[in-house]
Structures are given as C-alpha cells and as structure tokens.
Coordinates of C-alpha atoms (C1' of nucleotides) in Angstrom, one line a residue:
Chain R
M1 CA 0.0 0.0 0.0
P2 CA 1.3 3.4 -0.9
L3 CA 2.6 5.8 1.6
L4 CA 0.6 8.6 0.4
N5 CA 1.5 12.2 -0.1
V6 CA 4.0 12.6 2.7
A7 CA 4.7 16.0 1.2
D8 CA 1.1 17.0 0.7
I9 CA -0.1 20.5 1.0
R10 CA 0.3 22.0 4.5
L11 CA -0.3 25.6 4.1
P12 CA 0.8 28.2 6.6
V13 CA -2.7 29.5 7.1
D14 CA -4.2 29.6 10.6
K15 CA -7.2 27.5 11.3
Y16 CA -10.3 29.5 10.9
Q17 CA -11.8 30.3 14.3
L18 CA -15.5 30.7 14.7
D19 CA -15.5 32.1 18.3
G20 CA -15.8 35.6 17.1
R21 CA -12.1 36.4 17.3
C22 CA -11.1 35.4 13.9
R23 CA -7.4 34.4 13.7
S24 CA -7.4 34.3 10.0
K25 CA -6.2 37.3 8.0
Y26 CA -9.4 37.1 6.1
P27 CA -12.4 39.0 7.5
I28 CA -15.6 37.1 8.2
R29 CA -17.9 38.1 5.5
Q30 CA -21.2 37.3 7.1
L31 CA -22.2 35.8 10.4
L32 CA -25.9 35.7 10.3
M33 CA -28.0 33.7 8.0
R34 CA -29.6 35.8 5.3
P35 CA -33.3 35.1 4.4
E36 CA -32.3 34.3 0.8
D37 CA -29.9 31.6 2.0
I38 CA -32.7 29.7 3.6
P39 CA -34.5 28.2 0.6
E40 CA -31.1 27.1 -0.7
I41 CA -30.7 24.6 2.1
R42 CA -34.4 24.0 2.7
T43 CA -34.5 22.1 -0.6
L44 CA -31.9 19.6 0.6
D45 CA -33.2 16.1 1.1
L46 CA -32.0 16.4 4.7
F47 CA -34.3 19.3 5.4
Q48 CA -37.0 19.5 2.9
N49 CA -39.6 17.3 4.7
M50 CA -39.1 18.5 8.2
S51 CA -41.6 20.8 10.0
D52 CA -41.3 24.5 9.7
D53 CA -40.9 24.8 13.4
T54 CA -38.0 22.5 13.6
F55 CA -36.4 24.1 10.6
K56 CA -36.6 27.5 12.4
V57 CA -34.8 26.0 15.4
L58 CA -32.0 25.0 13.0
V59 CA -31.6 28.3 11.1
R60 CA -32.0 30.5 14.2
G61 CA -28.5 29.9 15.3
A62 CA -27.0 29.3 11.8
Y63 CA -24.1 31.1 10.3
V64 CA -23.2 31.6 6.7
Q65 CA -19.7 32.4 5.7
N66 CA -17.6 33.0 2.7
F67 CA -14.2 31.5 2.9
P68 CA -11.2 32.1 0.7
P69 CA -9.3 29.1 -0.8
Q70 CA -7.1 26.9 1.4
I71 CA -8.7 27.7 4.7
D72 CA -8.9 24.9 7.3
L73 CA -12.6 24.7 8.4
V74 CA -12.3 21.8 10.8
E75 CA -9.5 19.6 12.0
E76 CA -9.8 16.0 12.8
G77 CA -10.1 15.3 16.5
D78 CA -11.9 18.6 17.2
P79 CA -15.4 18.3 18.8
A80 CA -18.1 18.6 16.1
D81 CA -19.5 22.0 17.0
F82 CA -21.2 22.6 13.7
L83 CA -22.8 20.7 10.9
H84 CA -21.4 22.2 7.7
I85 CA -23.2 22.6 4.5
V86 CA -21.3 23.6 1.4
V87 CA -23.5 25.9 -0.7
G88 CA -20.8 27.3 -2.9
G89 CA -17.3 26.5 -4.0
C90 CA -15.6 23.2 -2.9
V91 CA -14.3 21.7 0.3
E92 CA -11.8 18.9 0.6
L93 CA -12.0 16.3 3.4
Y94 CA -8.7 14.8 4.3
A95 CA -7.1 12.9 7.1
N96 CA -3.6 12.4 8.4
W97 CA -1.6 10.0 10.5
N98 CA 2.0 9.9 11.4
G99 CA 3.0 12.7 9.1
R100 CA 1.3 11.3 6.0
D101 CA -2.0 12.6 4.7
T102 CA -4.6 11.6 2.2
T103 CA -7.6 13.2 0.5
M104 CA -10.8 11.4 1.6
A105 CA -13.5 13.3 -0.4
M106 CA -14.4 16.4 -2.2
V107 CA -17.6 18.1 -1.1
R108 CA -19.4 20.2 -3.7
P109 CA -22.7 22.2 -3.4
I110 CA -25.1 21.5 -2.1
S111 CA -24.0 18.9 0.5
T112 CA -23.5 18.5 4.2
F113 CA -20.4 17.0 5.6
I114 CA -19.6 15.1 8.7
L115 CA -23.2 14.6 9.8
A116 CA -22.2 11.5 11.8
A117 CA -19.9 13.4 14.1
T118 CA -22.6 16.0 14.8
I119 CA -25.2 13.3 15.6
K120 CA -22.8 11.3 17.8
D121 CA -21.4 14.5 19.4
G122 CA -18.1 12.9 18.8
P123 CA -14.8 14.2 17.4
Y124 CA -14.4 14.9 13.6
L125 CA -12.7 12.0 12.0
M126 CA -11.6 14.1 9.0
S127 CA -10.2 17.6 8.5
A128 CA -11.8 19.9 6.0
R129 CA -10.4 22.8 4.1
T130 CA -11.7 25.0 1.3
V131 CA -10.2 24.3 -2.1
E132 CA -11.5 27.4 -3.8
K133 CA -13.5 30.4 -2.5
S134 CA -16.4 28.7 -0.8
R135 CA -19.7 29.5 0.9
V136 CA -20.5 27.4 3.9
V137 CA -23.6 27.3 6.2
L138 CA -22.8 26.3 9.8
L139 CA -25.5 24.8 11.9
P140 CA -24.7 24.5 15.6
S141 CA -24.5 20.8 16.4
N142 CA -26.7 21.3 19.5
D143 CA -29.5 22.7 17.4
V144 CA -29.2 19.8 15.0
R145 CA -29.4 17.3 17.8
T146 CA -32.4 19.1 19.3
A147 CA -34.2 19.2 15.9
F148 CA -33.4 15.5 15.6
E149 CA -34.9 14.7 19.0
Q150 CA -38.1 16.6 18.5
D151 CA -38.8 16.0 14.8
G152 CA -39.3 12.4 13.7
V153 CA -39.4 13.4 10.1
F154 CA -36.1 15.0 10.4
A155 CA -34.7 12.0 12.2
R156 CA -35.8 9.8 9.3
S157 CA -34.1 12.2 6.8
V158 CA -31.0 12.0 8.9
V159 CA -31.2 8.2 8.7
N160 CA -31.5 8.3 5.0
E161 CA -28.6 10.7 4.6
L162 CA -26.4 8.6 6.9
A163 CA -27.3 5.4 5.1
N164 CA -26.2 7.1 1.9
C165 CA -22.9 8.2 3.4
Y166 CA -22.3 4.8 4.8
R167 CA -22.9 3.1 1.5
S168 CA -20.6 5.6 -0.3
V169 CA -17.8 4.8 2.0
V170 CA -18.3 1.1 1.7
K171 CA -18.2 1.5 -2.1
N172 CA -15.0 3.5 -1.8
T173 CA -13.5 0.8 0.3
K174 CA -14.3 -1.8 -2.3
N175 CA -12.8 0.4 -4.9
L176 CA -9.6 0.7 -2.9
K177 CA -9.3 -2.9 -2.0
L178 CA -10.4 -4.6 -5.2
R179 CA -8.8 -2.4 -7.9
T180 CA -5.4 -1.4 -9.0
S181 CA -4.6 2.3 -9.3
L182 CA -5.0 2.2 -13.1
E183 CA -8.5 0.6 -12.7
R184 CA -9.4 3.2 -10.1
L185 CA -8.5 6.0 -12.4
A186 CA -10.3 4.4 -15.3
N187 CA -13.4 4.1 -13.2
Y188 CA -13.1 7.6 -11.9
I189 CA -13.0 8.9 -15.5
S190 CA -15.8 6.6 -16.5
R191 CA -18.0 8.0 -13.7
S192 CA -17.0 11.6 -14.5
Q193 CA -18.0 10.9 -18.1
I194 CA -21.5 9.7 -17.0
R195 CA -21.9 12.6 -14.7
A196 CA -20.9 15.1 -17.4
G197 CA -23.1 13.4 -19.9
S198 CA -20.6 14.2 -22.6
L199 CA -17.4 12.7 -24.0
E200 CA -15.5 15.9 -23.1
F201 CA -15.3 17.3 -19.6
D202 CA -13.0 18.7 -16.9
L203 CA -11.5 16.8 -14.0
M204 CA -13.2 17.9 -10.9
M205 CA -10.1 18.6 -8.9
D206 CA -6.4 19.2 -9.5
K207 CA -4.2 16.3 -10.2
R208 CA -2.4 16.2 -7.0
R209 CA -5.6 15.9 -5.0
L210 CA -7.0 13.4 -7.5
A211 CA -3.9 11.3 -7.0
S212 CA -4.3 11.3 -3.3
F213 CA -8.0 10.7 -3.5
L214 CA -7.4 7.7 -5.7
G215 CA -4.7 6.4 -3.4
M216 CA -1.6 7.0 -5.5
T217 CA 1.2 9.5 -5.9
P218 CA 1.0 12.4 -8.4
E219 CA 3.8 10.9 -10.4
N220 CA 2.0 7.7 -10.8
L221 CA -1.2 9.5 -11.7
S222 CA 0.7 11.1 -14.6
R223 CA 1.8 7.7 -15.8
A224 CA -1.6 6.2 -15.3
I225 CA -3.1 9.0 -17.4
K226 CA -0.6 8.1 -20.2
A227 CA -1.4 4.5 -19.8
L228 CA -5.1 5.2 -20.5
R229 CA -4.3 6.7 -23.9
P230 CA -4.5 3.3 -25.7
Y231 CA -8.0 3.0 -24.2
G232 CA -9.2 6.2 -25.8
V233 CA -8.7 8.7 -23.0
M234 CA -7.0 11.9 -23.9
V235 CA -6.1 14.3 -21.1
D236 CA -4.8 17.8 -21.7
G237 CA -4.5 19.8 -18.5
A238 CA -7.8 19.3 -16.7
R239 CA -9.6 18.6 -20.0
V240 CA -10.6 15.0 -20.6
T241 CA -11.7 13.8 -24.0
I242 CA -12.9 10.2 -24.4
T243 CA -12.4 8.9 -27.9
N244 CA -13.3 5.3 -27.3
L245 CA -15.8 4.8 -24.5
E246 CA -16.1 1.0 -25.1
D247 CA -12.4 0.5 -24.7
L248 CA -12.3 2.6 -21.5
N249 CA -15.3 0.7 -20.0
Q250 CA -13.8 -2.6 -20.9
L251 CA -10.8 -1.8 -18.8
A252 CA -12.8 0.0 -16.1
R253 CA -15.6 -2.6 -15.8
P254 CA -17.8 -0.2 -13.8
D255 CA -20.0 -1.9 -11.3
P256 CA -23.2 -0.4 -9.9
L257 CA -22.3 -1.7 -6.4
I258 CA -19.1 0.3 -6.5
D259 CA -19.5 3.2 -8.9
D260 CA -23.2 4.0 -8.9
F261 CA -23.8 6.6 -6.2
S262 CA -27.5 6.4 -6.6
V263 CA -27.9 2.9 -5.3
Chain D
M1 CA -2.6 -1.9 -4.4
P2 CA -2.8 -5.6 -4.0
L3 CA -4.9 -7.8 -6.2
L4 CA -6.4 -9.6 -3.3
N5 CA -7.2 -13.2 -3.0
V6 CA -8.0 -14.0 -6.5
A7 CA -8.1 -17.5 -5.3
D8 CA -10.1 -16.9 -2.2
I9 CA -12.6 -19.4 -0.9
R10 CA -15.5 -20.0 -3.2
L11 CA -17.2 -23.1 -1.8
P12 CA -19.6 -25.2 -3.8
V13 CA -22.3 -24.7 -1.3
D14 CA -25.7 -23.4 -2.6
K15 CA -26.8 -20.1 -1.4
Y16 CA -29.2 -20.5 1.5
Q17 CA -32.7 -19.8 0.5
L18 CA -35.2 -18.4 2.9
D19 CA -38.3 -18.8 0.8
G20 CA -39.2 -22.0 2.6
R21 CA -37.8 -24.4 0.0
C22 CA -34.3 -24.7 1.4
R23 CA -31.8 -25.5 -1.3
S24 CA -29.1 -26.2 1.2
K25 CA -28.3 -29.7 2.2
Y26 CA -28.6 -28.6 5.8
P27 CA -32.1 -28.5 7.4
I28 CA -33.5 -25.3 8.7
R29 CA -33.3 -25.7 12.4
Q30 CA -35.9 -23.2 13.4
L31 CA -38.1 -20.8 11.6
L32 CA -40.0 -19.1 14.3
M33 CA -38.6 -16.9 17.0
R34 CA -38.4 -18.6 20.3
P35 CA -39.5 -16.5 23.4
E36 CA -36.0 -17.0 24.9
D37 CA -34.4 -15.4 21.8
I38 CA -36.2 -12.2 22.4
P39 CA -34.4 -10.8 25.4
E40 CA -31.1 -11.6 23.6
I41 CA -31.7 -9.0 20.9
R42 CA -33.9 -6.7 23.0
T43 CA -30.8 -5.6 24.9
L44 CA -29.1 -4.4 21.7
D45 CA -28.6 -0.6 21.6
L46 CA -30.6 -0.7 18.5
F47 CA -33.7 -2.1 20.1
Q48 CA -33.5 -1.5 23.8
N49 CA -35.2 1.9 24.0
M50 CA -37.9 1.3 21.5
S51 CA -41.6 0.8 22.6
D52 CA -42.8 -2.6 23.3
D53 CA -45.5 -2.2 20.6
T54 CA -42.9 -1.5 17.9
F55 CA -40.7 -4.3 19.1
K56 CA -43.6 -6.7 18.8
V57 CA -44.0 -5.7 15.2
L58 CA -40.4 -6.5 14.6
V59 CA -40.3 -9.9 16.2
R60 CA -43.7 -11.0 15.0
G61 CA -42.3 -11.8 11.6
A62 CA -38.8 -12.7 12.7
Y63 CA -36.9 -15.9 12.0
V64 CA -34.1 -17.4 13.9
Q65 CA -31.9 -19.9 12.3
N66 CA -28.8 -21.9 12.9
F67 CA -26.4 -22.1 10.0
P68 CA -23.5 -24.5 9.5
P69 CA -20.1 -23.0 8.5
Q70 CA -19.4 -21.6 5.1
I71 CA -23.0 -20.9 4.2
D72 CA -23.7 -17.9 2.0
L73 CA -26.4 -15.8 3.8
V74 CA -26.6 -12.9 1.4
E75 CA -25.0 -12.1 -1.9
E76 CA -24.1 -8.5 -2.9
G77 CA -26.6 -7.1 -5.3
D78 CA -29.5 -9.0 -3.8
P79 CA -32.4 -6.9 -2.5
A80 CA -32.2 -6.4 1.2
D81 CA -35.1 -8.6 2.4
F82 CA -33.9 -9.0 5.9
L83 CA -32.0 -7.2 8.6
H84 CA -29.6 -9.8 10.0
I85 CA -28.5 -10.1 13.6
V86 CA -25.7 -12.4 14.5
V87 CA -26.5 -13.9 17.9
G88 CA -24.0 -16.7 17.8
G89 CA -21.0 -17.8 15.8
C90 CA -19.3 -15.5 13.3
V91 CA -20.3 -14.1 9.9
E92 CA -17.9 -12.7 7.3
L93 CA -18.8 -9.8 5.1
Y94 CA -16.9 -9.8 1.8
A95 CA -17.1 -8.2 -1.6
N96 CA -16.0 -9.1 -5.0
W97 CA -15.3 -7.4 -8.4
N98 CA -13.9 -8.8 -11.6
G99 CA -13.0 -12.2 -10.1
R100 CA -11.1 -10.8 -7.1
D101 CA -12.5 -10.7 -3.6
T102 CA -11.8 -9.2 -0.3
T103 CA -13.0 -9.6 3.3
M104 CA -14.7 -6.4 4.5
A105 CA -15.5 -7.2 8.1
M106 CA -16.2 -10.0 10.6
V107 CA -19.5 -9.8 12.5
R108 CA -19.6 -11.3 15.9
P109 CA -22.4 -11.6 18.4
I110 CA -24.4 -9.6 19.1
S111 CA -24.4 -7.3 16.1
T112 CA -26.6 -6.5 13.2
F113 CA -25.3 -6.2 9.7
I114 CA -26.1 -4.2 6.6
L115 CA -28.7 -2.1 8.3
A116 CA -28.2 0.6 5.7
A117 CA -29.4 -1.6 2.8
T118 CA -32.5 -2.4 4.8
I119 CA -33.3 1.2 5.6
K120 CA -32.7 2.4 2.0
D121 CA -34.5 -0.7 0.6
G122 CA -31.5 -1.0 -1.7
P123 CA -29.3 -3.9 -2.8
Y124 CA -26.7 -5.3 -0.4
L125 CA -23.3 -3.9 -1.1
M126 CA -21.5 -6.9 0.5
S127 CA -22.0 -10.6 0.6
A128 CA -22.2 -12.5 3.9
R129 CA -21.3 -16.0 4.8
T130 CA -21.0 -17.9 8.0
V131 CA -17.4 -18.7 9.1
E132 CA -18.4 -21.1 11.8
K133 CA -21.7 -22.6 13.0
S134 CA -23.8 -19.5 13.6
R135 CA -27.1 -18.4 14.9
V136 CA -28.8 -15.5 13.0
V137 CA -32.0 -13.6 13.6
L138 CA -33.7 -12.4 10.5
L139 CA -36.0 -9.4 10.7
P140 CA -38.0 -8.7 7.5
S141 CA -36.9 -5.4 6.1
N142 CA -40.4 -4.3 5.6
D143 CA -41.1 -4.7 9.3
V144 CA -37.9 -2.8 10.2
R145 CA -38.9 0.1 7.9
T146 CA -42.4 0.1 9.4
A147 CA -41.0 0.1 13.0
F148 CA -38.7 2.9 11.9
E149 CA -41.6 5.0 10.5
Q150 CA -43.8 4.6 13.5
D151 CA -41.4 4.8 16.4
G152 CA -39.2 7.9 16.7
V153 CA -37.2 6.3 19.5
F154 CA -36.3 3.4 17.2
A155 CA -35.5 5.9 14.4
R156 CA -33.0 7.6 16.6
S157 CA -31.4 4.3 17.6
V158 CA -31.1 3.5 13.9
V159 CA -29.4 6.9 13.4
N160 CA -27.0 6.2 16.2
E161 CA -26.2 2.7 14.8
L162 CA -25.7 4.0 11.3
A163 CA -23.5 6.8 12.5
N164 CA -21.3 4.2 14.3
C165 CA -21.1 2.1 11.2
Y166 CA -20.3 5.1 9.0
R167 CA -17.5 6.2 11.4
S168 CA -16.1 2.7 11.5
V169 CA -15.8 2.5 7.7
V170 CA -14.2 5.9 7.6
K171 CA -11.6 4.8 10.1
N172 CA -11.0 1.7 8.1
T173 CA -10.4 3.8 5.0
K174 CA -7.9 5.9 6.9
N175 CA -6.2 2.7 8.0
L176 CA -6.0 1.5 4.5
K177 CA -4.8 4.7 2.9
L178 CA -2.4 6.0 5.5
R179 CA -0.7 2.8 6.7
T180 CA 1.5 0.2 5.2
S181 CA 0.5 -3.4 5.5
L182 CA 3.0 -4.0 8.4
E183 CA 1.6 -1.0 10.2
R184 CA -2.0 -2.3 9.7
L185 CA -1.0 -5.6 11.2
A186 CA 0.8 -4.0 14.1
N187 CA -2.3 -1.9 14.8
Y188 CA -4.6 -4.9 14.4
I189 CA -2.6 -6.7 17.0
S190 CA -2.4 -3.7 19.3
R191 CA -6.2 -3.4 19.1
S192 CA -6.7 -7.1 19.8
Q193 CA -4.4 -6.8 22.8
I194 CA -6.5 -4.0 24.2
R195 CA -9.7 -5.9 23.6
A196 CA -8.3 -9.0 25.2
G197 CA -7.0 -7.1 28.1
S198 CA -4.1 -9.5 28.2
L199 CA -0.7 -9.9 26.7
E200 CA -1.7 -13.3 25.4
F201 CA -4.7 -13.8 23.1
D202 CA -6.0 -15.6 20.0
L203 CA -6.3 -14.0 16.5
M204 CA -10.0 -13.6 15.9
M205 CA -10.0 -15.1 12.5
D206 CA -7.9 -17.5 10.4
K207 CA -4.8 -16.0 8.7
R208 CA -6.1 -16.1 5.2
R209 CA -9.1 -14.0 6.1
L210 CA -7.0 -11.7 8.3
A211 CA -4.7 -11.1 5.4
S212 CA -7.6 -10.2 3.1
F213 CA -9.2 -8.0 5.8
L214 CA -5.9 -6.1 6.2
G215 CA -5.5 -5.8 2.4
M216 CA -2.6 -8.1 1.8
T217 CA -1.9 -11.6 0.6
P218 CA -1.6 -14.6 3.0
E219 CA 2.1 -14.9 2.0
N220 CA 2.8 -11.4 3.0
L221 CA 0.9 -11.7 6.3
S222 CA 3.2 -14.6 7.1
R223 CA 6.2 -12.4 6.4
A224 CA 4.7 -9.4 8.3
I225 CA 4.1 -11.6 11.3
K226 CA 7.8 -12.6 11.2
A227 CA 8.7 -8.9 10.8
L228 CA 6.9 -8.1 14.1
R229 CA 9.1 -10.5 16.1
P230 CA 11.7 -7.8 16.8
Y231 CA 8.9 -5.6 18.1
G232 CA 8.0 -8.2 20.8
V233 CA 5.2 -10.0 19.0
M234 CA 5.2 -13.8 19.0
V235 CA 2.7 -15.7 17.0
D236 CA 2.2 -19.4 17.2
G237 CA -0.7 -20.6 15.2
A238 CA -3.6 -18.4 16.2
R239 CA -1.9 -17.6 19.6
V240 CA -0.4 -14.2 20.0
T241 CA 2.0 -13.3 22.8
I242 CA 3.2 -9.8 23.3
T243 CA 6.5 -9.6 25.0
N244 CA 7.2 -5.9 24.5
L245 CA 4.1 -3.7 24.3
E246 CA 6.0 -0.5 24.1
D247 CA 8.0 -1.6 21.0
L248 CA 4.8 -2.7 19.3
N249 CA 3.0 0.5 20.0
Q250 CA 5.9 2.6 18.9
L251 CA 5.7 0.9 15.5
A252 CA 1.9 0.8 15.4
R253 CA 1.3 4.4 16.7
P254 CA -2.3 3.7 17.4
D255 CA -4.6 6.7 16.9
P256 CA -8.0 7.0 18.5
L257 CA -9.4 8.5 15.3
I258 CA -8.5 5.3 13.5
D259 CA -8.3 2.5 16.1
D260 CA -10.7 3.4 18.9
F261 CA -14.0 2.0 17.9
S262 CA -15.8 3.7 20.8
V263 CA -15.3 7.3 19.5
Chain M
dC1 C1' -6.1 -45.4 10.7
dG2 C1' -4.5 -43.4 6.4
dA3 C1' -5.4 -40.5 2.5
dA4 C1' -6.6 -36.2 1.0
dA5 C1' -7.1 -31.7 1.6
dA6 C1' -6.5 -27.3 4.0
dG7 C1' -3.8 -23.9 6.0
dC8 C1' 0.4 -22.1 6.5
dA9 C1' 5.4 -20.9 5.8
dT10 C1' 9.3 -19.9 2.9
dG11 C1' 12.3 -19.0 -1.0
dA12 C1' 12.8 -17.1 -5.6
dC13 C1' 11.2 -14.0 -8.6
dA14 C1' 8.2 -10.4 -10.9
dT15 C1' 5.9 -6.1 -10.8
dA16 C1' 3.2 -2.2 -9.2
dG17 C1' 4.0 1.7 -7.5
dA18 C1' 6.9 4.9 -4.4
dT19 C1' 10.9 7.9 -4.3
dC20 C1' 14.3 11.0 -6.1
dA21 C1' 15.9 14.2 -9.4
dA22 C1' 15.4 17.0 -13.2
dG23 C1' 13.1 19.5 -16.4
dT24 C1' 8.9 21.9 -18.6
dA25 C1' 4.8 24.6 -19.0
dG26 C1' 1.4 27.9 -17.3
dG27 C1' 0.1 31.2 -14.3
dT28 C1' 0.9 35.4 -11.1
dG29 C1' 2.7 39.4 -9.3
dT30 C1' 6.0 43.3 -9.8
Chain J
dA1 C1' 8.4 41.6 -19.9
dC2 C1' 10.5 39.6 -16.2
dA3 C1' 11.3 36.6 -12.5
dC4 C1' 9.1 33.4 -9.7
dC5 C1' 6.0 30.0 -8.4
dT6 C1' 3.4 26.0 -8.6
dA7 C1' 1.6 22.2 -10.9
dC8 C1' 2.7 18.8 -13.6
dT9 C1' 5.7 15.5 -16.3
dT10 C1' 9.3 12.3 -17.2
dG11 C1' 13.1 9.2 -16.5
dA12 C1' 15.9 6.4 -13.3
dT13 C1' 15.9 3.9 -9.6
dC14 C1' 14.3 1.3 -5.3
dT15 C1' 11.1 -1.0 -2.4
dA16 C1' 7.0 -3.1 -0.9
dT17 C1' 4.3 -6.4 -2.0
dG18 C1' 2.2 -9.7 -5.2
dT19 C1' 3.0 -14.3 -7.6
dC20 C1' 4.6 -18.9 -8.2
dA21 C1' 6.4 -23.1 -6.6
dT22 C1' 7.2 -26.2 -2.9
dG23 C1' 7.1 -28.4 1.3
dC24 C1' 5.6 -29.0 5.9
dT25 C1' 1.8 -29.4 9.4
dT26 C1' -2.6 -30.0 10.9
dT27 C1' -7.2 -31.2 10.2
dT28 C1' -10.8 -33.7 8.0
dC29 C1' -13.1 -37.5 6.7
dG30 C1' -14.0 -42.0 4.5

DNA sequence: CGAAAAGCATGACATAGATCAAGTAGGTGT
DNA sequence: ACACCTACTTGATCTATGTCATGCTTTTCG
C-alpha cells in the first residue's frame, strides 16, 4: 500500500476560528443567515420534509460564511460543534496520520459534511479545508441534535442521509481494495463521463488531489493517465476527451455496487 | 494496491434460500422466533429503547436460524429482504469485483449487519457467509422500515447505529490509505491486545481472512508476522503473545481517530 | 487409521507503485 | 516583460508487495 503524499499541502494559514475572534487574516464576510440563503438549504433532502418549526430552530443559530481558498474549516479530533453545508465552492475532506495525509473526499454544493460526528457528538474523523472560494452554512450541532430529537421526520431524513454516506464509504473501500490504481483512475474517469453526460469534460479537482483521492502518488497518476491513452482517453491539463468509451469501460468494468452513487 | 485473494474461498455450497424451500443440504433448524431469543436482541442498543409495541411488530415476523459453517447468507446485489442479527458464531462480510474478492468485516455476536441496505431498501453492497456454525436472527426489512416509521425512538437508535457504522468505515479507509501493511497488522494486534486485556490472546480469524481483511496476501501476512518479532510479538498458530508492548506500539502508533471504535 | 485436503510458511522472482531528481509549461505578481 | 512560483511531467531507480512453486503441518473424513 502506498505511503501517500507525505509531502502533501500543508499551508501556513491559521485554522479559521469561529468564536468571534477570527485568527485568519481574512475577515468574516457574514455571520448571520440571510433570508435568501434559507431556501437554498431547505430544498436539501435532509431538510425538505421537516416541520417549519424545527427548521426554524435550526436556522435560528445558523451562520453563513464565505471562505477564501485553502482555509482549514475543521481539524480531525476537534469536537463537532457545527454541521457544515457547502452551498458554494468546494471543500476537501482529508485525514492524516504519522506525518502522512490523504484526501478522503471532495464536497461540492449542495451537500452537508460530517453529519455523523454531529449526531454522535463525537470528534471529527476528518479535517476539512476549502479548495476554492467557498460559501458554507454552519448549523450548531446542539441545534441539529435538538431538531433531531423533536422531529421524527427530520430524524428519518438523517437516517437516509447517513445510510447514503455509509454506503458511499463502503463502495469506496471496495474500490480501494479490489482495484489497481489504473483501474481506479479508469473508473473515476468513466464515472465523470457519465456525470458530465458528454465525451468531453473537466477533471473535478487538481491532479495532486485526485492522485491522493485515488490512493496513488502524483507521479503515478501522470503515468496512469498516459497508460489510458490506448484506451481512448486523452487528457490535456484538466480537460478529458474520451475517444473510445467502449475500450475505457472494458478496462474499467464499472460496477453499480461500487460506482453508482444512486444505489 | 494488491490484487487480493484472486483464489479466495468459493465453496460449492448453494446459497441458502429463505423462501421455505431450502436448497441447502442442511435443514432449517428453526423458523420461528423462540421467546427465549427475544431478550437476547432486546438488549441491543438498536432495540433496547424502542416501545414494546414496535418491538412486537419487529419480532412477529422474525426468524431465527442456525447455520453451519461456510453458508452464503446474502449475496451482494440482492435486494435487502432481511436485517440480519448475529446472535452466535461468526459471519464474514466480503465483496468481489472482476474475479477478485476481499474480506470487508467480521461480524460477531451480538451485532446487526447491513442495516443501511434495509433502511434504504437498496441492494446489499456486500455478501455475507458464516465462518463457523452461527445463529442468526432475520427481521424482514419491511417490518424494520415500518417500525422505523412509527417509532421515533427506534429511528433515533437507527441513526446512532448508522453513525457508528459510518464512522467505522471511515476509520477503516484511513487505516488502508495511510498505513503500510505492516503498520496495519501492528495496529490490528495492538487493538486485539487492548480488547483481550491481556498480553496473550488468539487471533479472531484465520490468517487467510485476516490477510484479506488487512488488504494483503496470505504470504505477505506470514512475512509481516515474522517482521513483528523484533517488536515483541510472538505468533504461534492463532496464539499471539506480546513480550514488548512499548515496542509494538511505537511501531503501530495507534490513533483514537482510526483505532478506537468507541469514539 | 491413512489418504486427502486445507492452512500455513518460505524461498525465488516479478511487478506495481513509491521515491528521487530534473526538467517543462502555465500562471501570477511586480 | 520579467522573475518566480506552482503544478505537472518524465526518467531512473528502489522497495513493498504480489505471484509462483514447494514443502511442511494439521485437520478432515472415509
């Protein structure tokens, strides 16, 4: 198994503090939830069926903030004070151990992250940082737990969301344990192709992060990309062009029980 | 990444059918839930706080069965007709893709497995087979979903259980991506030592399965075990004796955010 | 009891993938 | 335009780990 990204990004930017005294050099753009932000998250699966009363409890104490790129939002091990919802930009979840680190997931709008820690009132298992300029809604974990206790509909939505998360991570584990790095890349591209609905699309993250996400080094990702050329995959910068989808899929052998995030 | 266990166990035993016409050569020992089985599962976190009425709904349609070793209980991709609870013996969860397969987890009493598929009414993502003679309670998924809809307390227990499952899988992913195979073995042994509460204990599974679970080949596990000798780990058959816990832990560097299943 | 089969260990070898060291191209700020 | 980054590529190794072959135990079962 690879020792991943020992030299991964570790930027000299202070962790963003939410206690009012912001240690970042960037000002807090906004602390209170604007009315126009509300419908944005109300339509999330997680919130759309809950009662108005409970939803009010949730948004009453909510923050919305704009963060610049490369800001640490949470650090693994910290108590889960907020449920985070990415409503704009992109947030990377990563983890580290013993000086090594690895990208666990990329969170794009509109999604929550680390719901489980909030519910369990446990420590975060992953760190999170913005990749680009991002807009994040922060719901105090206490309020989420209160809402969850008093609103059965919300509780059921949480169950559904958690079940989805669980199944995603299981699929990811299968991906990691059953496939070589080349196969993981091929499937990542195959999935991206399906999501894009086109034979031409952009990689959703820079290559260094993609490598880490796929469990390989950046150097090896470069080589793997070259190795996909005979299978009809052309990559120029972030731009991917599929010239032979059959060949790609014959190598990738996508499996709904690993690659289909809707089941 | 290893191509795991291409030649893993694939026994010529028919999948166990629960539709009444058992295709296995082994008789069904018992189809109806005995009264004495009920308290056994009632004490599970998942069920202990729910109302008696809802619990009755659950057990009304429940089966209890004894299975011999090496019986396939569920196969990945199948619809999740039952929530399974292992009340005796041991069940292995595994997955396969493209002719390769890998052990995902070992389930020991008293635990449920693949709750998420039941809740989502989706296909199983993992297959399950008994490792040894096992006793399994089967709750029809419909009943579980009904109970979950009508009992908020049960819904909250489900949330808690799912959050635990999710966090376990995340920890497992970190273990896989951030550690070498030797480090994974060292941590596995360190964890086993803590669970056993003694410097001498037995491996909880045979070495072939352990290798697959840890993401390595059986040959490599043999070598890794030998490589742990200088760190004070003696393994004879399934028997492990730790002669120098400090040395082991200095290599393993156990981390609560990966190895502590209670957080 | 004896044969067959598992399970495991070990040596020799092959290979995927990590590491190291340059080098290139594209963007950014002065 | 310039220097300076940073991201990425590429080639040359090296290492961890998979694969294959073999033999030794232990267990299973007729």
